[in-house]
Short mmCIF file of C-alpha atoms and ligand atoms in Angstrom, two decimals:
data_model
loop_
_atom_site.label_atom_id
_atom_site.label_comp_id
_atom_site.label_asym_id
_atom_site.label_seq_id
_atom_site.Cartn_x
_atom_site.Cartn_y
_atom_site.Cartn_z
CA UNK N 216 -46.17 -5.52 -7.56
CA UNK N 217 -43.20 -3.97 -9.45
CA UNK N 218 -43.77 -1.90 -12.59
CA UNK N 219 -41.24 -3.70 -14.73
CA UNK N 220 -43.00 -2.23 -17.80
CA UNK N 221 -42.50 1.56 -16.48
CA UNK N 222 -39.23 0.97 -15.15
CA UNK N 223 -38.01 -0.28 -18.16
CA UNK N 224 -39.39 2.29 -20.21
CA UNK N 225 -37.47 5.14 -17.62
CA UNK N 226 -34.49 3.74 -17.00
CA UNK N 227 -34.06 1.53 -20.46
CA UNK N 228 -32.74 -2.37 -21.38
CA UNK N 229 -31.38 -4.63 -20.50
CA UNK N 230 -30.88 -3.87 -16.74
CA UNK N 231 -30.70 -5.53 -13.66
CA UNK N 232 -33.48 -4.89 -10.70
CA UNK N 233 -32.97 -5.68 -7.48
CA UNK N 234 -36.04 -5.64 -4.69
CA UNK N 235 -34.62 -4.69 -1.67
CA UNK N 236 -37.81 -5.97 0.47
CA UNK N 237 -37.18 -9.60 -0.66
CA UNK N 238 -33.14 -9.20 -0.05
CA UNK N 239 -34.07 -7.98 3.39
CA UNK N 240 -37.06 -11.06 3.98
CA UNK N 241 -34.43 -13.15 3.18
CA UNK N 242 -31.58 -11.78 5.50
CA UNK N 243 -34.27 -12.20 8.46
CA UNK N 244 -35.57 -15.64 7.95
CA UNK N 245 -31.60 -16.61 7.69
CA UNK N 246 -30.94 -14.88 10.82
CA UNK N 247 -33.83 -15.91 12.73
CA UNK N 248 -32.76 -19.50 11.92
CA UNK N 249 -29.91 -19.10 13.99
CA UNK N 250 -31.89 -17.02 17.21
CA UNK N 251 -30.24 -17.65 20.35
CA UNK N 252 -26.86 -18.39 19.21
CA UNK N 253 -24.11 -15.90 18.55
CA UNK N 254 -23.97 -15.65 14.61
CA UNK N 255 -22.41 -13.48 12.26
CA UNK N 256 -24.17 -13.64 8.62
CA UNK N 257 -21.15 -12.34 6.49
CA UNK N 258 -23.12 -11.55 2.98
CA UNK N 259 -20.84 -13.27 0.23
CA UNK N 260 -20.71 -9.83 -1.72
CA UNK N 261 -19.22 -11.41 -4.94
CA UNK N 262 -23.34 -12.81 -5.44
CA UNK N 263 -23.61 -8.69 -5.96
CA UNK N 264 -20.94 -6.47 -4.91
CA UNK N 265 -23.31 -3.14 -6.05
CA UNK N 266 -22.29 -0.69 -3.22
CA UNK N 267 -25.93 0.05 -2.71
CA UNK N 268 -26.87 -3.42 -1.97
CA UNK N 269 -23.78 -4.18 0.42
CA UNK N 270 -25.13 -1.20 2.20
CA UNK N 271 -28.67 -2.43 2.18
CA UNK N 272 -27.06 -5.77 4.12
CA UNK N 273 -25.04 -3.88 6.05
CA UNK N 274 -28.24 -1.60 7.41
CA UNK N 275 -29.29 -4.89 8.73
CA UNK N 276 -26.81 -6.07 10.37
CA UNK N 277 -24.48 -7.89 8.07
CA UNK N 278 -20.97 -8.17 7.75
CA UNK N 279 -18.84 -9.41 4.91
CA UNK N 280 -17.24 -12.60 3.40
CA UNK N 281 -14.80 -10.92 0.87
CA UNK N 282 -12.15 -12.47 -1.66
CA UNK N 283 -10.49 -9.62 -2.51
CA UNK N 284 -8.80 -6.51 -1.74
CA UNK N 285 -11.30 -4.72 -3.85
CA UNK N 286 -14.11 -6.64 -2.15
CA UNK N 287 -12.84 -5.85 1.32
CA UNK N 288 -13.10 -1.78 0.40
CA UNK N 289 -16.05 -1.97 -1.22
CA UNK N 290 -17.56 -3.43 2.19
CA UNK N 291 -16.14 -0.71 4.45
CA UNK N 292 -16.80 1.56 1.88
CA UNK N 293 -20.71 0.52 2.47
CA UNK N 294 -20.36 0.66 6.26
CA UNK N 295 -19.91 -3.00 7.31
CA UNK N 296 -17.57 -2.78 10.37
CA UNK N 297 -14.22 -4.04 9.84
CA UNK N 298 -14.71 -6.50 12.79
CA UNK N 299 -17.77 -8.29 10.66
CA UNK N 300 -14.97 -8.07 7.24
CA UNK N 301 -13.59 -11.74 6.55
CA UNK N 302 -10.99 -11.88 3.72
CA UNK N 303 -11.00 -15.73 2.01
CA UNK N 304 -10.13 -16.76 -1.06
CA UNK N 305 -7.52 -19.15 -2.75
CA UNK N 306 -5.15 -16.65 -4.17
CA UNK N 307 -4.39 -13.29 -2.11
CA UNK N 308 -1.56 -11.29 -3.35
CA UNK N 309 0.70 -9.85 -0.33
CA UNK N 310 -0.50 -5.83 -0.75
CA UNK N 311 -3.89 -7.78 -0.18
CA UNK N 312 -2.94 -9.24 2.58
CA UNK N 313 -1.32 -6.28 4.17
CA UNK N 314 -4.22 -3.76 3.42
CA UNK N 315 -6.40 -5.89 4.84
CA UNK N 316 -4.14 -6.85 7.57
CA UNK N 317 -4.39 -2.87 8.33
CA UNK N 318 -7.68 -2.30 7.63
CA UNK N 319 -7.98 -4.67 11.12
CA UNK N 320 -10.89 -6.83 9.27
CA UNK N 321 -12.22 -10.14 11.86
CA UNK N 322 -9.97 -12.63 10.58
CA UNK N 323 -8.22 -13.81 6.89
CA UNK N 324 -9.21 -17.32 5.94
CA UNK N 325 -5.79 -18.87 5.28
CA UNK N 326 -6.05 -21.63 2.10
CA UNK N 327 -2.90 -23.31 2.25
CA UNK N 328 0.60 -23.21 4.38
CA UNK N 329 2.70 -20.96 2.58
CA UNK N 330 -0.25 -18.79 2.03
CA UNK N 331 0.56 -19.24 6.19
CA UNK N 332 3.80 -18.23 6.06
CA UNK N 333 3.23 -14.68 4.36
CA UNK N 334 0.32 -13.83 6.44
CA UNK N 335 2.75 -14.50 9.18
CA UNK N 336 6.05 -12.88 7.29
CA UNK N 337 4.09 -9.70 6.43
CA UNK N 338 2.16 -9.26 9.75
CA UNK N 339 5.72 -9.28 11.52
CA UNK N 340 6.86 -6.68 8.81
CA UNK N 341 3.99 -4.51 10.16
CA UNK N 342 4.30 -5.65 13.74
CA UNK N 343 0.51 -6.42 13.74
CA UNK N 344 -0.88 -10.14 15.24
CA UNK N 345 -2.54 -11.72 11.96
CA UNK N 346 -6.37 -12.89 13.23
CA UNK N 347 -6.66 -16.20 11.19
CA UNK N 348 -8.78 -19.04 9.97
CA UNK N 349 -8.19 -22.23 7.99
CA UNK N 350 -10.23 -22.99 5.37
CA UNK N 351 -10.78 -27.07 5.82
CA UNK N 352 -11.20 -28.80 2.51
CA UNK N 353 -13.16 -32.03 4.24
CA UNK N 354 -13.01 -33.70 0.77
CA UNK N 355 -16.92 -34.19 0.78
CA UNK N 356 -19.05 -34.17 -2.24
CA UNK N 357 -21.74 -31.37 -2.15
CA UNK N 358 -23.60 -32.38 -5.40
CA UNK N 359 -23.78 -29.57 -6.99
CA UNK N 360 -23.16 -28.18 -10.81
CA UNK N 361 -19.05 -29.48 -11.09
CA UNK N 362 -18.39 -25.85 -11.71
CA UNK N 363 -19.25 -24.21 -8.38
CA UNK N 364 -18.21 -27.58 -6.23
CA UNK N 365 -15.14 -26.61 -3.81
CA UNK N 366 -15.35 -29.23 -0.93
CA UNK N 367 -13.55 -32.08 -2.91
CA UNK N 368 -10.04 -32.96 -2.49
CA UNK N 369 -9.64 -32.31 -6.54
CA UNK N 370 -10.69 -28.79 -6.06
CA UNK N 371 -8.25 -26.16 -5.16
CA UNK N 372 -10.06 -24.90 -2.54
CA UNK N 373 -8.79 -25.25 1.55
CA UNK N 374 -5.88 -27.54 2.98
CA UNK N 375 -6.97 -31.01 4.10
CA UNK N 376 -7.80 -32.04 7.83
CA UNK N 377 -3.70 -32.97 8.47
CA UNK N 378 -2.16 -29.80 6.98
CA UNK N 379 -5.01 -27.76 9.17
CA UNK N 380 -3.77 -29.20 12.30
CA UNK N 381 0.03 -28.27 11.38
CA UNK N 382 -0.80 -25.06 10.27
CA UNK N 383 -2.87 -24.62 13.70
CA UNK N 384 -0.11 -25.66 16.10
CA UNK N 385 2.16 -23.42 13.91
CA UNK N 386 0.06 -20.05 14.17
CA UNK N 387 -0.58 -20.65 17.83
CA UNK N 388 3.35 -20.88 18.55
CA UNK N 389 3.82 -17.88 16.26
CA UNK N 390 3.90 -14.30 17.95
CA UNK N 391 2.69 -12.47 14.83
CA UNK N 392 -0.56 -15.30 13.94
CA UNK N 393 -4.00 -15.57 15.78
CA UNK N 394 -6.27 -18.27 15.25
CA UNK N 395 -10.04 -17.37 16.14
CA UNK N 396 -11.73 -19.41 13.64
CA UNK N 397 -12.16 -22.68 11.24
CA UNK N 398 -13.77 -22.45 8.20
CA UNK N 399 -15.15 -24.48 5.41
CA UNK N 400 -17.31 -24.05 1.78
CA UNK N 401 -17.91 -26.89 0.29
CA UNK N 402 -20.04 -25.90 -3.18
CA UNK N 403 -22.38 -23.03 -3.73
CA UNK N 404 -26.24 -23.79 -4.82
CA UNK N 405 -26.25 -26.64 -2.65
CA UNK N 406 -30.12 -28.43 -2.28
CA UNK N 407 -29.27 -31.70 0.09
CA UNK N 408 -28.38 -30.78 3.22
CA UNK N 409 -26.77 -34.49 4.24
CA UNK N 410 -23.40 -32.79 2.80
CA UNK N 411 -23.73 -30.02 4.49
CA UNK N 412 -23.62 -31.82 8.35
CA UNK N 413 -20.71 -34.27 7.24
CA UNK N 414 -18.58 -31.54 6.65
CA UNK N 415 -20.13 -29.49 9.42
CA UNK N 416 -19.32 -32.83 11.48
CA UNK N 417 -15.44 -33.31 9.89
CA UNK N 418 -14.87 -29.75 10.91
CA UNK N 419 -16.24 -29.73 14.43
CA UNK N 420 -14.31 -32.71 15.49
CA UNK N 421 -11.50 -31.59 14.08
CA UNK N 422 -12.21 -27.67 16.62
CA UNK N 423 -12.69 -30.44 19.42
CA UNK N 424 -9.55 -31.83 18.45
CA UNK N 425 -7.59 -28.78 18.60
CA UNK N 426 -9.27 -27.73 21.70
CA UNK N 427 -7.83 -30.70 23.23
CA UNK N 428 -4.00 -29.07 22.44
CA UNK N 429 -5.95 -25.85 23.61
CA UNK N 430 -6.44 -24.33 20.58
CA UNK N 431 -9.64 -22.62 21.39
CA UNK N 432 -11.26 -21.08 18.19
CA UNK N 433 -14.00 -18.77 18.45
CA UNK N 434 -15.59 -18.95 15.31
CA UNK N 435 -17.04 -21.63 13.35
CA UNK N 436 -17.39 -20.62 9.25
CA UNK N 437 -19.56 -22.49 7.41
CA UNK N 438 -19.12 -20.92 4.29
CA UNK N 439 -22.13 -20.43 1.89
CA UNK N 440 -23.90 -22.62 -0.61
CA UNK N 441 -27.69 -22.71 0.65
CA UNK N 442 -29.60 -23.24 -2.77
CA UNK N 443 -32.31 -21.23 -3.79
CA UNK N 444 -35.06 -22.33 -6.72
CA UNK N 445 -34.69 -21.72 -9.71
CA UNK N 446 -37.12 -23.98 -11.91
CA UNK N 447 -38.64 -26.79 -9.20
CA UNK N 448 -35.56 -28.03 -7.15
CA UNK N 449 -36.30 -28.60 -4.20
CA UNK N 450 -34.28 -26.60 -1.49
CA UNK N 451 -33.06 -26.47 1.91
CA UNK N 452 -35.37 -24.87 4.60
CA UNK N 453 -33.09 -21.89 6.58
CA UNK N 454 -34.23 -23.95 9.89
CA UNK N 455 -32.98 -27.16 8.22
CA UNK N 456 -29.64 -25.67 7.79
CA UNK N 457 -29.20 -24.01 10.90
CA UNK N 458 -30.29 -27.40 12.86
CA UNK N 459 -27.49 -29.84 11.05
CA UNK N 460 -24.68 -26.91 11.17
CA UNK N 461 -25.94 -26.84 15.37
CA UNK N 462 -26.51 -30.66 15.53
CA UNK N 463 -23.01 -31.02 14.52
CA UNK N 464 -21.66 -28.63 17.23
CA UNK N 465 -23.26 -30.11 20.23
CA UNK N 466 -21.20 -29.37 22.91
CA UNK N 467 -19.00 -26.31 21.28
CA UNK N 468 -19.28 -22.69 22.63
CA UNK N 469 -18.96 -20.72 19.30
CA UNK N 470 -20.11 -17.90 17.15
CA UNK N 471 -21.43 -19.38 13.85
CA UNK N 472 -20.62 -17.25 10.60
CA UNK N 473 -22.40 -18.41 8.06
CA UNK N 474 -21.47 -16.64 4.19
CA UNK N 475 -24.63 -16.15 2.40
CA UNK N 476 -24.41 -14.83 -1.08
CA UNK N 477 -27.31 -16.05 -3.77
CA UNK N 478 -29.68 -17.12 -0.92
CA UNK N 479 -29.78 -13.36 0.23
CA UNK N 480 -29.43 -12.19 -3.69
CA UNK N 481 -30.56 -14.54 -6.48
CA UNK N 482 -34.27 -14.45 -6.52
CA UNK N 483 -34.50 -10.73 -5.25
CA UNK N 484 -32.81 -9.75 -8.74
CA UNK N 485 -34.60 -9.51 -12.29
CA UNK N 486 -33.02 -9.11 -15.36
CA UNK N 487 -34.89 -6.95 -17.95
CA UNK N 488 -34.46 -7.21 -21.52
CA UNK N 489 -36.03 -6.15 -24.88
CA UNK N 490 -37.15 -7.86 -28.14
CA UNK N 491 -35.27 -6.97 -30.77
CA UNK N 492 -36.19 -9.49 -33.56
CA UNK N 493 -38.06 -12.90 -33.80
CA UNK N 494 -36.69 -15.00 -36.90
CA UNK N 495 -36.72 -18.49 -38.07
CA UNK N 496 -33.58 -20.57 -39.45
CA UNK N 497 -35.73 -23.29 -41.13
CA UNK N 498 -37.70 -24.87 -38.53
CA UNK N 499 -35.47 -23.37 -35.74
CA UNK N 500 -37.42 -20.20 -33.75
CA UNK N 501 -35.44 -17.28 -32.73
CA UNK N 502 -36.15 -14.59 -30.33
CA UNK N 503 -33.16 -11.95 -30.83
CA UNK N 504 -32.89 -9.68 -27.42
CA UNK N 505 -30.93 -6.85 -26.40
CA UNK N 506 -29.69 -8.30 -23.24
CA UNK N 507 -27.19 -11.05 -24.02
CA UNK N 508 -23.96 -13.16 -22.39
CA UNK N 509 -21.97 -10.43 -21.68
CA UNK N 510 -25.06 -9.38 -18.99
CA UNK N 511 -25.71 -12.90 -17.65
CA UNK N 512 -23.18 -15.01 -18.33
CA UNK N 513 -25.16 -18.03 -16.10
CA UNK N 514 -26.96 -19.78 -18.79
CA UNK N 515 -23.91 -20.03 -21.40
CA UNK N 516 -21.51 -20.75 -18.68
CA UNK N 517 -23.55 -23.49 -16.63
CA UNK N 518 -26.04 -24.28 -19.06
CA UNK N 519 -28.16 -22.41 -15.92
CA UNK N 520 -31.80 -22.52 -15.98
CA UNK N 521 -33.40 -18.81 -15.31
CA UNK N 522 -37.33 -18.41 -15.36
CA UNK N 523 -38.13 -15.76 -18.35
CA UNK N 524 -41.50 -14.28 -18.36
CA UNK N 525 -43.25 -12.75 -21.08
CA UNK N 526 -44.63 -9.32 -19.48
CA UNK N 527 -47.03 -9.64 -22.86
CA UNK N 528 -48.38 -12.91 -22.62
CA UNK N 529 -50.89 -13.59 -25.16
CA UNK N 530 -51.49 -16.39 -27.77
CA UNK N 531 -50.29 -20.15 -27.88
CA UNK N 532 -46.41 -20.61 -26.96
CA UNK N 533 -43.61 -22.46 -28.97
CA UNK N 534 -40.29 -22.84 -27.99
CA UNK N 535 -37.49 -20.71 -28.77
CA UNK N 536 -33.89 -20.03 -28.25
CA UNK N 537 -33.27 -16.48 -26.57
CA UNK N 538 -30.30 -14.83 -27.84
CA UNK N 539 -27.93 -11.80 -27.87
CA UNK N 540 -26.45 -10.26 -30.02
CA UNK N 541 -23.06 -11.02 -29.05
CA UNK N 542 -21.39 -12.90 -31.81
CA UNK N 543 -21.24 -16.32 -29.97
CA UNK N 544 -23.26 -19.70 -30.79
CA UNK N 545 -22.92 -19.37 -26.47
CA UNK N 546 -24.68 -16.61 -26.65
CA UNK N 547 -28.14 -17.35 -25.03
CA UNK N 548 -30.33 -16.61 -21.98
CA UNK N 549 -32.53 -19.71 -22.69
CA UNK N 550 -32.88 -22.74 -25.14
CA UNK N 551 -36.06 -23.84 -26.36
CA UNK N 552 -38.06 -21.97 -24.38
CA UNK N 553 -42.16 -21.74 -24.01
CA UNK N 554 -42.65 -18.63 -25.83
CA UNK N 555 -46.19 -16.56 -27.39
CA UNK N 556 -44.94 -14.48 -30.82
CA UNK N 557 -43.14 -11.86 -29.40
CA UNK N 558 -42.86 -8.25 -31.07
CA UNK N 559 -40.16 -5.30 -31.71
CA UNK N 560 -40.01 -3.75 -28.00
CA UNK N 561 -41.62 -6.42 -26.12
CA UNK N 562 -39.79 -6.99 -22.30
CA UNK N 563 -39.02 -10.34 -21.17
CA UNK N 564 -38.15 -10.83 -17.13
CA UNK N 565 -35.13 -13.00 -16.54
CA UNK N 566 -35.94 -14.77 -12.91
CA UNK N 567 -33.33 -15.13 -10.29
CA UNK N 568 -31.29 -13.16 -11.51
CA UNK N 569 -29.81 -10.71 -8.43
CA UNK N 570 -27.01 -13.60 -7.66
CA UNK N 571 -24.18 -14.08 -10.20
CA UNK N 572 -25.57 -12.00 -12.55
CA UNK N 573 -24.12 -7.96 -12.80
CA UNK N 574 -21.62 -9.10 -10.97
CA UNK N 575 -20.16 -11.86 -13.91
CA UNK N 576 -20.71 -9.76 -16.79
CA UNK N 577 -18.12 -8.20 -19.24
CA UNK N 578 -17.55 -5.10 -21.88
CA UNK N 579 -17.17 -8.43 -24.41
CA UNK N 580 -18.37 -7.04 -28.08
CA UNK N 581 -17.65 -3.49 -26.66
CA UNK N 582 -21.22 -3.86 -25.16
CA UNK N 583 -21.66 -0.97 -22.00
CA UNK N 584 -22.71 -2.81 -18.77
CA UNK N 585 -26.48 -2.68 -18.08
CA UNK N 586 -27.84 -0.54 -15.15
CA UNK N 587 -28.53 -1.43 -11.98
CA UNK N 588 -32.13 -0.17 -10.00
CA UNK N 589 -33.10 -0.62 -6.63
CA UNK N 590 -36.61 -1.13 -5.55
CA UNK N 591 -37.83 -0.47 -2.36
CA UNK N 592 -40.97 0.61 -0.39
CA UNK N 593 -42.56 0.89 -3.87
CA UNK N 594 -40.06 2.94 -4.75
CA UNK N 595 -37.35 3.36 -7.49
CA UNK N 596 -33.80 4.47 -7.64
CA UNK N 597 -30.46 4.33 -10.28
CA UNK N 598 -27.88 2.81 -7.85
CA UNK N 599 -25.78 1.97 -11.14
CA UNK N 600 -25.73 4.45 -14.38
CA UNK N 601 -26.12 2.09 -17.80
CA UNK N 602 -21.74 2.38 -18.80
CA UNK N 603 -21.29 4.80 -21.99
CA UNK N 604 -19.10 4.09 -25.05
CA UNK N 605 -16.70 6.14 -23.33
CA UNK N 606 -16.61 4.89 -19.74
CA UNK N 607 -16.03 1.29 -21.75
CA UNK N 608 -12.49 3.10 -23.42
CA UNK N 609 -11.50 5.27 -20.77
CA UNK N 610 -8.60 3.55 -19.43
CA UNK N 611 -7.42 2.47 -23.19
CA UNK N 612 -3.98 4.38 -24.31
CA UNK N 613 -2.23 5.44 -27.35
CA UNK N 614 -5.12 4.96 -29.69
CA UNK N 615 -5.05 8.36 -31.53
N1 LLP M 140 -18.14 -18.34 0.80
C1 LLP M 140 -17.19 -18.80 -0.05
C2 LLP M 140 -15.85 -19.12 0.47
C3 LLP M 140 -17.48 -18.94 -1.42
O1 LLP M 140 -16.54 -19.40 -2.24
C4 LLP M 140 -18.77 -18.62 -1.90
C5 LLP M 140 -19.10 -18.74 -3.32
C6 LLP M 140 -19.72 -18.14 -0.97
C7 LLP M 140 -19.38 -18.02 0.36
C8 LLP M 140 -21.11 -17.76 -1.37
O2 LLP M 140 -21.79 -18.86 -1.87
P1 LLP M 140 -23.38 -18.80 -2.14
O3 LLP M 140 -24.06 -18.62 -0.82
O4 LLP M 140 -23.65 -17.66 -3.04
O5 LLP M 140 -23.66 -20.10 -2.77
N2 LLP M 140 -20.82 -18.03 -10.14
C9 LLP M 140 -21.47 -19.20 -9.62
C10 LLP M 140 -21.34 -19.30 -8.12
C11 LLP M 140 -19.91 -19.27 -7.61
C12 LLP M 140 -19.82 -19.35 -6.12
C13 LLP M 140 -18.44 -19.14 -5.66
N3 LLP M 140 -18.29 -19.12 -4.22
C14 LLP M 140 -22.92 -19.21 -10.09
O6 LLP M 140 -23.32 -18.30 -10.80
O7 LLP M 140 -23.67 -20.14 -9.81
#
């Protein structure tokens, strides 16, 4: 059991908790899904990018899907070995590319042909041999929130099946590009697992394919998504997942790297917040909490549904909004939600909350960011001081 009570009193609200057990019970039933294959889980450290928790993954075994430059340090920063570091993303500026072309990471997942072209201009400038992999947008539908969807031809994610085979005979006739891998991503919080093994079946054709113009790619990247609950979806098992992704790769002699970020995260993660007020605008309830949208920005920006409990949990519940005090109408953590009368001090739990959730938030309303505590063998520890007043203005000039 955690003390949430204690804990908030010593380290104060809101803040974000993560329990390290669960992360780690999580990283193990994912990587026992895949036994007896070679497989890479590369932990998707935008879910939390807390150097303390990369570490934790890292400890285990992990490497890292990153998608930026800052991403990439903070991973070797936390001891992931630069041959588990993937660099992906849609947008990578050419210092990026070159740091991490230097930093001699496992490959760069390459999103579109003139992103190609300076991977290839800027490894020749260093005289280094670029380790690549396309990202295949396979124009499935993942049917997920519209928001977190990438696997669609109108999303700007990946290059489609045609440009990836151009961009493939292109690398492997360049001396300064390397391609080891394929790799795909087709939505995040994903909870049918049919649009998982299309793609997973678009992609490995399209490996066979290549390997037929021997183009022999060693890994097979099958991005993240796996869903986790949140209220009573039903989700994907880990054994589920790993079946499809092998059904579809009968035949193929590859490592599997799989990018995990909320499945390893979200439900290891509370967010802890204090009553401030309870009010009424005519018939409308109010509960009035410190923690607000600038701390967890899921439920204003997706409408997202987190669990809150009610550490004091007496008396008959009505609903009630849960707000901030951030001076937004968006402002919320929950809408019309089962609540008993809360009082001045009480805590409230926000569920689910390790994934998405530090990681989004903002100085908006000149609000410091929230601590972050790690629990672990029954034990506590800051890995995140609560930011002052003055850490929020430091890098602000000419004000005086
Ligand atoms: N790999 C790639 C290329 C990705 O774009 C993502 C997430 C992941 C892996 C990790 O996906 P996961 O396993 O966590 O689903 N802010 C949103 C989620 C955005 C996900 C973006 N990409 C949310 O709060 O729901």
């Amino acid at each position: 059991m955690i003390p949430f009570q204690s804990l908030a009193d010593t380290y104060s609200t809101p803040l974000y908790l993560y329990d390290f057990d669960a992360m780690k019970e999580q990283f193990d039933t994912l990587k026992e899904a895949f036994r007896g294959r070679k497989s890479i889980l590369a932990y998707a450290v935008k879910a939390n990018s807390n150097l303390s928790v990369i570490k934790h993954f890292a400890s285990l075994g992990s490497g890292a899907d990153c998608v930026s430059i800052g991403e990439v340090r903070r991973a070797l920063m936390a001891g992931v070995p630069s041959y588990k570091v993937i660099f992906s993303g849609v947008g990578k500026r050419d210092d990026e590319i070159r740091e991490a072309l230097i930093s001699d990471i496992l490959y760069i997942n390459v999103e579109s042909e003139a992103e190609l072209g300076r991977v290839e201009m800027i490894a020749q400038e260093i005289g280094k041999q670029a380790r690549i992999s396309i990202r295949v947008n396979p124009n499935i539908d993942p049917q997920t929130h519209p928001y977190i969807s990438t696997g669609l031809h109108d999303n700007k994610f990946g290059v489609e099946i045609n440009a990836a085979k151009r961009m493939y005979i292109r690398a492997k006739n360049s001396p300064h590009l390397d391609p080891v891998g394929i790799h795909f991503h087709i939505g995040s919080q994903l909870t049918a697992l049919e649009p998982i093994y299309e793609a997973a079946v678009i992609v490995a054709d399209l490996m066979r394919s290549l390997s037929a113009i021997d183009i022999n790619l060693k890994f097979f990247d099958v991005g993240g998504g796996l869903g986790v609950q949140y209220d009573d979806e039903t989700t994907i098992t880990p054994y589920d997942y790993s079946q499809a992704i092998l059904g579809a790769l009968k035949g193929l002699d590859v490592t599997i790297i799989c990018e995990p970020g909320r499945f390893l995260t979200a439900n290891a993660g509370y967010f802890l917040t204090k009553v401030l007020y309870e009010k009424k605008n005519g018939s409308k309830r109010f509960v009035v909490v410190d923690g607000a949208m600038n701390d967890l920005l899921r439920p204003s920006l997706y409408k997202a549904y987190h669990r809150v409990e009610a550490l004091k949990n007496e008396g008959e519940c009505t609903p009630a909004d849960i707000v901030g005090p951030v001076c937004e109408s968006g402002d919320f953590l929950a809408k019309e939600y089962p609540l008993p009368m809360m009082e001045h001090n009480d805590l409230l739990i926000v569920h689910s909350a390790g994934a998405y959730g530090f990681g989004m938030g903002s100085n908006y309303n000149t609000r410091g960011r929230s601590a972050e505590v790690a629990f672990e063998n029954g034990e506590a520890r800051l890995i995140r001081a609560r930011e002052t007043f003055e850490d929020v203005i430091a890098l602000e000039r000419e004000y005086l």
